[in-house]
């Protein structure tokens, strides 16, 4: 997958930057409100986000799409 920097924002978005050269890659709108928790499971290529909207969402890294929402 390479090395990426993931930044959660107060608007509920997840911003993805390429670590080398600080190049913006993508933005995913995750939550209705601030994104306040973020975890990466590299082995399974998953990103887990939690927001003030009280949702936890599991994302597929490569597809940048939801795998599951609770």
C-alpha atoms as a printed R data frame, in Angstrom:
   type eleno elety resid chain resno       x      y      z
1  ATOM     1    CA   UNK     A     1   0.000  0.000  0.000
2  ATOM     2    CA   UNK     A     2   2.905  2.365  0.549
3  ATOM     3    CA   UNK     A     3   3.327  4.942  3.272
4  ATOM     4    CA   UNK     A     4   0.442  7.330  3.790
5  ATOM     5    CA   UNK     A     5  -0.473  9.963  6.337
6  ATOM     6    CA   UNK     A     6  -4.127  9.847  7.434
7  ATOM     7    CA   UNK     A     7  -5.634 12.977  8.989
8  ATOM     8    CA   UNK     A     8  -9.124 13.151 10.502
9  ATOM     9    CA   UNK     A     9 -10.881 16.511 10.315
10 ATOM    10    CA   UNK     A    10 -13.570 18.364 12.275
11 ATOM    11    CA   UNK     A    11 -15.879 18.233  9.245
12 ATOM    12    CA   UNK     A    12 -15.943 14.411  9.427
13 ATOM    13    CA   UNK     A    13 -13.577 13.819  6.533
14 ATOM    14    CA   UNK     A    14 -10.485 11.640  6.328
15 ATOM    15    CA   UNK     A    15  -7.660 13.179  4.300
16 ATOM    16    CA   UNK     A    16  -5.068 10.859  2.783
17 ATOM    17    CA   UNK     A    17  -1.588 12.146  1.910
18 ATOM    18    CA   UNK     A    18   1.350 10.345  0.330
19 ATOM    19    CA   UNK     A    19   4.069 10.361  2.975
20 ATOM    20    CA   UNK     A    20   6.818 10.931  0.404
21 ATOM    21    CA   UNK     A    21   6.628 14.412 -1.043
22 ATOM    22    CA   UNK     A    22   3.540 15.357  0.996
23 ATOM    23    CA   UNK     A    23   1.219 14.861 -1.991
24 ATOM    24    CA   UNK     A    24  -2.552 14.942 -1.377
25 ATOM    25    CA   UNK     A    25  -4.114 11.652 -2.522
26 ATOM    26    CA   UNK     A    26  -7.781 11.605 -1.568
27 ATOM    27    CA   UNK     A    27 -10.519 12.665  0.813
28 ATOM    28    CA   UNK     A    28 -13.263 10.414  2.175
29 ATOM    29    CA   UNK     A    29 -16.335 11.933  3.795
30 ATOM    30    CA   UNK     A    30 -16.746  9.616  6.768
31 ATOM    31    CA   UNK     A    31 -18.969 11.149  9.428
32 ATOM    32    CA   UNK     A    32 -21.636 13.758 10.133
33 ATOM    33    CA   UNK     A    33 -19.460 15.742 12.523
34 ATOM    34    CA   UNK     A    34 -15.872 15.576 13.741
35 ATOM    35    CA   UNK     A    35 -13.822 12.447 13.135
36 ATOM    36    CA   UNK     A    36 -12.380 11.639 16.560
37 ATOM    37    CA   UNK     A    37 -10.870  8.134 16.288
38 ATOM    38    CA   UNK     A    38  -8.762  6.451 13.641
39 ATOM    39    CA   UNK     A    39  -7.070  3.055 13.406
40 ATOM    40    CA   UNK     A    40  -5.312  1.202 10.602
41 ATOM    41    CA   UNK     A    41  -5.149 -2.578 10.271
42 ATOM    42    CA   UNK     A    42  -2.391 -2.939  7.689
43 ATOM    43    CA   UNK     A    43  -2.593 -6.757  7.389
44 ATOM    44    CA   UNK     A    44  -6.225 -6.593  6.254
45 ATOM    45    CA   UNK     A    45  -5.934 -3.249  4.427
46 ATOM    46    CA   UNK     A    46  -8.620 -1.700  6.629
47 ATOM    47    CA   UNK     A    47  -9.149  1.735  8.146
48 ATOM    48    CA   UNK     A    48 -11.501  2.134 11.116
49 ATOM    49    CA   UNK     A    49 -12.970  5.555 11.890
50 ATOM    50    CA   UNK     A    50 -15.091  6.783 14.772
51 ATOM    51    CA   UNK     A    51 -16.952 10.062 14.860
52 ATOM    52    CA   UNK     A    52 -18.946 12.351 17.136
53 ATOM    53    CA   UNK     A    53 -22.000 11.061 15.234
54 ATOM    54    CA   UNK     A    54 -21.528  7.885 17.351
55 ATOM    55    CA   UNK     A    55 -20.761  5.717 14.312
56 ATOM    56    CA   UNK     A    56 -17.847  3.351 13.788
57 ATOM    57    CA   UNK     A    57 -17.058  2.645 10.142
58 ATOM    58    CA   UNK     A    58 -14.687  0.062  8.669
59 ATOM    59    CA   UNK     A    59 -13.230  1.087  5.301
60 ATOM    60    CA   UNK     A    60 -11.424 -0.943  2.638
61 ATOM    61    CA   UNK     A    61  -8.152  0.918  2.042
62 ATOM    62    CA   UNK     A    62  -7.698  0.362 -1.669
63 ATOM    63    CA   UNK     A    63 -11.327  0.820 -2.690
64 ATOM    64    CA   UNK     A    64 -11.981  3.675 -0.241
65 ATOM    65    CA   UNK     A    65 -15.444  2.315  0.352
66 ATOM    66    CA   UNK     A    66 -17.330  1.194  3.451
67 ATOM    67    CA   UNK     A    67 -17.053 -2.421  4.437
68 ATOM    68    CA   UNK     A    68 -19.261 -2.102  7.516
69 ATOM    69    CA   UNK     A    69 -20.934  0.620  9.591
70 ATOM    70    CA   UNK     A    70 -22.209  0.376 13.167
